[in-house]
Coordinates of C-alpha atoms in Angstrom, one line a residue:
M71 CA 12.1 -4.6 20.9
K72 CA 9.2 -2.8 22.6
A73 CA 11.3 -1.8 25.6
N74 CA 13.9 -0.4 23.3
I75 CA 11.3 1.6 21.4
D76 CA 9.8 2.9 24.6
Y77 CA 13.3 4.0 25.9
L78 CA 14.1 5.7 22.6
T79 CA 10.7 7.4 22.6
S80 CA 11.3 8.9 26.0
L81 CA 14.7 10.3 24.8
A82 CA 13.2 11.5 21.5
N83 CA 10.5 13.4 23.2
N84 CA 13.2 15.4 24.9
D85 CA 14.7 16.3 21.5
N86 CA 17.6 13.8 21.6
V87 CA 18.3 13.8 17.9
Q88 CA 20.2 10.6 17.9
A89 CA 17.3 8.8 19.6
Q90 CA 14.8 10.5 17.1
Y91 CA 16.8 9.1 14.2
Q92 CA 17.3 5.6 15.7
L93 CA 13.6 5.5 16.5
S94 CA 12.7 6.4 12.9
Q95 CA 14.9 3.6 11.6
L96 CA 13.3 1.0 13.9
L97 CA 9.8 2.1 12.8
L98 CA 10.3 2.4 9.1
D99 CA 8.7 -1.0 8.3
S100 CA 6.2 -1.3 11.1
D101 CA 4.9 2.3 11.3
P102 CA 6.1 4.4 8.3
N103 CA 4.1 7.5 9.3
Q104 CA 5.5 7.5 12.8
A105 CA 9.0 6.9 11.4
Q106 CA 8.6 10.0 9.1
Y107 CA 7.4 12.0 12.1
W108 CA 10.6 11.3 14.0
L109 CA 12.7 11.8 10.9
K110 CA 11.3 15.2 10.5
R111 CA 11.8 16.1 14.1
A112 CA 15.4 15.0 13.9
A113 CA 15.8 17.0 10.6
N114 CA 14.3 20.1 12.1
N115 CA 16.8 19.8 14.9
G116 CA 19.6 19.9 12.3
F117 CA 20.6 16.2 12.2
L118 CA 22.0 15.7 8.7
P119 CA 21.5 11.9 8.5
A120 CA 17.8 12.5 9.0
H121 CA 17.8 15.1 6.2
L122 CA 19.5 12.5 4.0
T123 CA 17.0 9.7 4.8
L124 CA 14.0 12.0 4.3
N125 CA 15.4 13.1 0.9
K126 CA 15.9 9.4 -0.1
L127 CA 12.3 8.7 0.8
Q128 CA 11.2 11.7 -1.2
L129 CA 13.1 10.3 -4.2
I130 CA 11.2 7.0 -3.9
Y131 CA 7.8 8.8 -4.0
S132 CA 8.8 11.4 -6.7
Q133 CA 6.4 11.4 -9.6
T134 CA 7.6 14.3 -11.6
V135 CA 10.9 15.5 -13.1
K136 CA 10.6 18.6 -11.0
E137 CA 10.5 16.6 -7.8
V138 CA 13.5 14.6 -8.7
N139 CA 15.5 17.8 -9.5
Y140 CA 14.4 19.2 -6.1
V141 CA 15.8 16.0 -4.4
Q142 CA 19.0 16.4 -6.3
D143 CA 19.4 20.0 -5.2
N144 CA 18.8 18.9 -1.6
F145 CA 21.4 16.2 -1.7
L146 CA 23.9 18.8 -2.9
K147 CA 23.0 21.1 0.1
I148 CA 23.4 18.2 2.5
A149 CA 26.8 17.4 0.9
Q150 CA 27.9 21.0 1.3
H151 CA 27.1 20.7 5.0
G152 CA 29.7 18.0 5.2
L153 CA 27.8 14.7 5.0
I154 CA 29.8 12.4 2.7
H155 CA 26.8 10.2 1.9
G156 CA 25.0 13.3 0.6
T157 CA 27.8 13.7 -1.9
Y158 CA 27.5 10.2 -3.2
E159 CA 23.7 10.6 -3.5
F160 CA 24.1 13.9 -5.4
A161 CA 26.7 12.3 -7.7
K162 CA 24.4 9.4 -8.4
L163 CA 21.5 11.6 -9.4
F164 CA 23.7 14.1 -11.3
L165 CA 25.0 11.3 -13.5
V166 CA 21.7 9.5 -14.2
T167 CA 19.5 12.5 -14.8
N168 CA 21.9 14.5 -17.0
Q169 CA 20.8 14.4 -20.6
K170 CA 24.4 14.6 -21.9
P171 CA 26.2 11.3 -22.7
F172 CA 28.0 9.7 -19.8
S173 CA 31.4 10.3 -21.5
K174 CA 30.8 14.1 -21.5
I175 CA 29.6 14.6 -17.9
T176 CA 32.2 12.8 -15.7
A177 CA 34.5 15.8 -15.7
E178 CA 31.6 18.1 -14.9
L179 CA 30.7 15.9 -11.9
K180 CA 34.2 15.9 -10.6
S181 CA 34.3 19.7 -10.6
K182 CA 31.1 19.8 -8.6
I183 CA 32.2 17.4 -5.9
N184 CA 35.9 18.3 -5.8
N185 CA 35.7 20.0 -2.5
L186 CA 33.1 17.8 -0.9
L187 CA 35.1 14.5 -0.4
P188 CA 38.5 13.6 1.0
D189 CA 41.1 13.2 -1.7
E190 CA 41.3 9.4 -1.4
Q191 CA 37.5 9.0 -1.9
L192 CA 37.6 11.4 -4.9
Q193 CA 40.4 9.2 -6.3
I194 CA 38.3 6.1 -5.9
I195 CA 35.3 7.7 -7.7
D196 CA 37.6 9.0 -10.4
N197 CA 39.1 5.6 -11.0
K198 CA 35.7 3.9 -11.2
L199 CA 34.3 6.4 -13.6
N200 CA 37.4 6.3 -15.8
S201 CA 37.4 2.5 -15.8
I202 CA 33.7 2.2 -16.7
N203 CA 34.0 5.0 -19.3
S204 CA 36.9 3.3 -21.0
S205 CA 35.2 -0.1 -21.1
F206 CA 32.0 1.5 -22.4
K207 CA 33.6 3.4 -25.3
F208 CA 35.6 0.4 -26.4
A209 CA 32.6 -1.9 -26.1
L210 CA 30.4 0.2 -28.4
T211 CA 32.9 -0.3 -31.2
E212 CA 32.7 -4.1 -30.7
R213 CA 28.9 -4.3 -30.8
Q214 CA 27.7 -7.3 -32.8
S215 CA 24.3 -8.1 -34.1
L216 CA 23.1 -11.7 -33.4
L217 CA 20.5 -11.6 -36.1
P218 CA 20.9 -13.2 -39.6
P219 CA 22.3 -10.7 -42.2
N220 CA 19.0 -10.7 -44.1
N221 CA 16.8 -10.1 -41.0
N222 CA 14.2 -7.3 -40.7
S223 CA 16.0 -4.0 -40.1
Q224 CA 13.4 -3.1 -37.5
Q225 CA 14.7 -5.8 -35.2
L226 CA 17.5 -5.5 -32.7
V227 CA 19.2 -8.3 -30.9
A228 CA 22.9 -7.5 -30.3
L229 CA 25.7 -8.3 -27.9
I230 CA 28.0 -5.6 -26.6
P231 CA 31.1 -7.3 -25.1
K232 CA 32.8 -6.1 -22.0
V233 CA 30.7 -3.1 -21.4
V234 CA 31.4 -3.2 -17.7
P235 CA 34.8 -4.1 -16.0
K236 CA 34.9 -7.4 -14.2
S237 CA 35.8 -5.6 -11.0
I238 CA 32.6 -3.7 -11.0
C239 CA 30.5 -6.8 -11.7
K240 CA 32.2 -8.6 -8.8
N241 CA 31.5 -5.6 -6.5
I242 CA 27.8 -5.7 -7.3
I243 CA 27.5 -9.4 -6.6
E244 CA 29.5 -9.2 -3.3
F245 CA 27.5 -6.2 -2.1
R246 CA 24.0 -7.6 -3.0
K247 CA 24.3 -11.4 -2.7
G248 CA 22.7 -11.5 0.7
H249 CA 19.6 -9.6 -0.2
V250 CA 18.0 -11.5 -3.0
E251 CA 14.6 -13.1 -2.5
P252 CA 12.3 -15.5 -4.5
S253 CA 11.5 -13.8 -7.9
H254 CA 8.1 -12.7 -9.1
V255 CA 6.5 -11.9 -12.4
V256 CA 4.1 -9.1 -13.3
D257 CA 0.5 -10.3 -13.6
P258 CA -0.7 -9.1 -17.1
V259 CA -4.2 -8.4 -15.8
S260 CA -3.8 -6.9 -12.4
G261 CA -0.3 -5.5 -12.8
E262 CA 0.6 -7.0 -9.4
R263 CA 3.8 -8.9 -8.8
I264 CA 3.1 -12.6 -8.3
R265 CA 5.0 -15.9 -7.9
N266 CA 4.8 -18.1 -11.0
Q267 CA 6.4 -21.5 -12.0
I268 CA 7.7 -19.9 -15.2
R269 CA 10.4 -18.1 -13.2
Q270 CA 12.5 -19.9 -10.7
S271 CA 15.2 -17.7 -9.3
K272 CA 16.0 -15.1 -6.6
S273 CA 16.1 -11.4 -7.3
L274 CA 16.3 -7.9 -5.9
T275 CA 14.5 -4.9 -7.3
L276 CA 16.5 -1.7 -7.2
D277 CA 15.0 1.8 -7.8
L278 CA 17.3 4.8 -8.1
S279 CA 17.1 5.6 -4.4
E280 CA 18.5 2.2 -3.5
M281 CA 21.3 2.0 -6.1
T282 CA 25.0 2.5 -5.4
L283 CA 26.9 4.9 -7.5
E284 CA 28.3 2.1 -9.6
E285 CA 24.8 0.7 -10.2
A286 CA 23.5 4.2 -11.1
V287 CA 26.3 4.6 -13.7
L288 CA 25.2 1.3 -15.3
L289 CA 21.6 2.7 -15.6
K290 CA 23.1 5.8 -17.2
I291 CA 25.1 3.7 -19.7
V292 CA 22.0 1.7 -20.8
S293 CA 20.0 4.9 -21.1
D294 CA 22.7 6.2 -23.5
I295 CA 22.7 3.0 -25.5
F296 CA 19.0 3.1 -26.1
E297 CA 19.0 7.0 -26.3
L298 CA 16.2 7.1 -23.8
G299 CA 15.9 8.9 -20.4
W300 CA 16.7 7.0 -17.3
S301 CA 13.1 7.5 -16.2
N302 CA 11.9 5.2 -19.0
C303 CA 13.5 2.3 -17.1
E304 CA 11.6 0.3 -14.6
P305 CA 13.4 -0.5 -11.3
V306 CA 16.4 -2.6 -12.2
N307 CA 16.3 -6.4 -11.5
L308 CA 19.3 -8.1 -10.0
I309 CA 18.8 -11.9 -10.5
R310 CA 20.6 -15.0 -9.2
Y311 CA 19.9 -18.3 -10.8
D312 CA 21.1 -21.3 -8.6
E313 CA 21.4 -24.8 -9.8
D314 CA 18.3 -25.9 -11.8
D315 CA 16.8 -22.3 -11.7
Y316 CA 15.5 -21.0 -15.0
Y317 CA 13.2 -18.4 -16.6
G318 CA 10.9 -20.2 -19.0
K319 CA 9.8 -19.0 -22.4
H320 CA 8.3 -15.5 -22.2
H321 CA 8.1 -12.1 -23.8
D322 CA 9.2 -9.0 -22.0
C323 CA 6.3 -7.0 -23.4
F324 CA 2.9 -7.0 -21.8
V325 CA 1.2 -8.8 -24.7
E326 CA -2.1 -7.2 -25.9
A327 CA -4.0 -10.5 -25.8
N328 CA -3.4 -10.6 -22.0
K329 CA -4.0 -6.9 -21.4
G330 CA -7.1 -7.3 -19.2
T331 CA -7.5 -4.2 -17.1
S332 CA -3.7 -3.4 -16.9
S333 CA -2.5 -0.1 -18.3
A334 CA 1.0 -1.6 -18.9
T335 CA 0.5 -2.0 -22.6
E336 CA -0.2 1.7 -23.0
N337 CA 3.4 2.3 -22.1
N338 CA 5.0 -1.0 -23.0
R339 CA 8.5 -2.4 -22.6
L340 CA 10.3 -1.2 -25.7
Y341 CA 13.8 -2.4 -25.0
T342 CA 15.6 -4.9 -22.7
A343 CA 19.2 -5.0 -21.6
I344 CA 20.7 -7.9 -19.8
L345 CA 24.1 -7.4 -18.1
Y346 CA 26.0 -10.7 -17.3
L347 CA 27.8 -10.3 -14.0
N348 CA 29.7 -13.6 -14.1
E349 CA 30.5 -16.5 -16.3
D350 CA 31.7 -19.3 -14.0
Y351 CA 28.4 -21.3 -14.2
D352 CA 27.4 -24.2 -16.4
A353 CA 24.5 -24.1 -19.0
G354 CA 22.0 -21.2 -18.3
E355 CA 22.1 -20.0 -21.9
T356 CA 19.8 -17.1 -23.0
K357 CA 17.8 -18.6 -25.9
F358 CA 15.6 -17.1 -28.7
D359 CA 14.3 -20.2 -30.4
K360 CA 12.5 -18.5 -33.2
L361 CA 15.7 -16.6 -34.1
G362 CA 18.0 -19.5 -33.7
I363 CA 20.0 -17.7 -31.0
S364 CA 21.6 -19.4 -27.9
L365 CA 24.0 -17.2 -26.0
K366 CA 26.4 -18.0 -23.1
A367 CA 27.9 -14.6 -22.4
N368 CA 31.1 -13.5 -20.6
T369 CA 31.4 -11.3 -17.5
G370 CA 30.6 -7.7 -18.3
D371 CA 28.9 -8.5 -21.6
M372 CA 25.5 -6.9 -22.3
L373 CA 22.7 -8.3 -24.5
I374 CA 20.3 -5.7 -25.8
F375 CA 17.1 -6.3 -27.8
K376 CA 14.0 -4.4 -29.0
N377 CA 10.8 -6.0 -27.9
M378 CA 8.4 -4.3 -30.3
K379 CA 8.0 -3.9 -34.0
D380 CA 5.4 -1.6 -35.7
G381 CA 4.0 -0.7 -32.3
S382 CA 3.2 -4.3 -31.2
P383 CA 5.1 -7.0 -29.4
D384 CA 7.6 -8.8 -31.7
L385 CA 6.7 -12.4 -30.9
S386 CA 10.0 -13.6 -32.5
L387 CA 11.6 -12.1 -29.3
I388 CA 10.1 -14.8 -27.0
H389 CA 13.1 -16.0 -25.1
E390 CA 14.2 -18.1 -22.1
G391 CA 16.9 -18.4 -19.5
A392 CA 17.9 -22.1 -19.6
K393 CA 18.4 -24.1 -16.4
V394 CA 21.7 -23.4 -14.7
K395 CA 23.8 -26.5 -13.9
G396 CA 26.6 -26.9 -11.3
V397 CA 27.2 -25.3 -8.0
N398 CA 28.0 -21.7 -9.2
P399 CA 25.0 -19.4 -9.6
K400 CA 24.4 -17.2 -12.6
W401 CA 24.1 -13.5 -11.9
V402 CA 22.5 -10.9 -14.3
M403 CA 21.1 -7.4 -14.1
T404 CA 18.1 -6.7 -16.3
F405 CA 16.9 -3.3 -17.5
W406 CA 13.5 -2.9 -19.0
F407 CA 12.9 0.4 -20.8
R408 CA 9.3 1.6 -21.5
E409 CA 8.2 3.5 -24.5
Q410 CA 7.7 6.6 -22.4
S411 CA 9.0 8.1 -19.2
L412 CA 7.5 6.7 -16.0
L413 CA 7.8 10.3 -14.6
K414 CA 5.5 13.2 -15.4
E415 CA 7.0 16.4 -16.7
S416 CA 4.9 18.4 -14.2
E417 CA 1.7 18.2 -12.2

């Protein structure tokens, strides 16, 4: 490893852009500052993949809407210079950040990227967007409340069937299944992610910079359902429950009694959406004992619920993911939406 780094460094010092870029990738985990230095050198030498990676890093660290818009514009410029990955990154941000409903922006996106991708890739994107859009529009008409008819109107627990096509769900599992790690929970006092016996599973956290185009579209869809901006959503959780894995009884809000020094309750989790990516597992129901709800959903179904009532956590929304049985794992994607955006409007 060291010999390889030394060799690449000697080439990079002589402005070999391929070596500068390769060196930056090797150093990203061990020495991020040095990695960014070589990325910038490669970018300044006109190497488009370095521009792309720098822009993705900038998206990770963006704290304002203006910064995200700047990154989106840069992705478009990279795409216009012929880098296909730049087109996909631009498309992803354009869809997610646009305030218009998903159904009204797909045509606009197609017109923007029409000359930036080969015809066969444009057709693949077009097919995926049309498939998701058709499923989404139909699913909204089938939305069904899981609450008793006389329940408090401020409460929301509903199932939206077949929001996402099975093919998209399968793609996500296949693409991500090798990257999940033991799950954590957020400590209510410190705000840090910690291991806890209440949650036995494996998971992967995805922020917008790491999402595929398909995953970003799902974020946009959930944003539309809740009528909130994408930036209200925490990084999305992809979760795998193997045999005997579970998520014990918990509330998705940061409950006031456990607030401690955490600022989480000042911008709490208002809504949750759970997308079920498969159905070929045994047990593993989602249960709300206080509401008498036990749900075993189908592939592509989405469960949505509102965690708060009158500005405080609604304790009737305490729920659990029961133990999974059998050899097939249970896969879900979880979206937690805060009351307010996690981005600032400006500095």
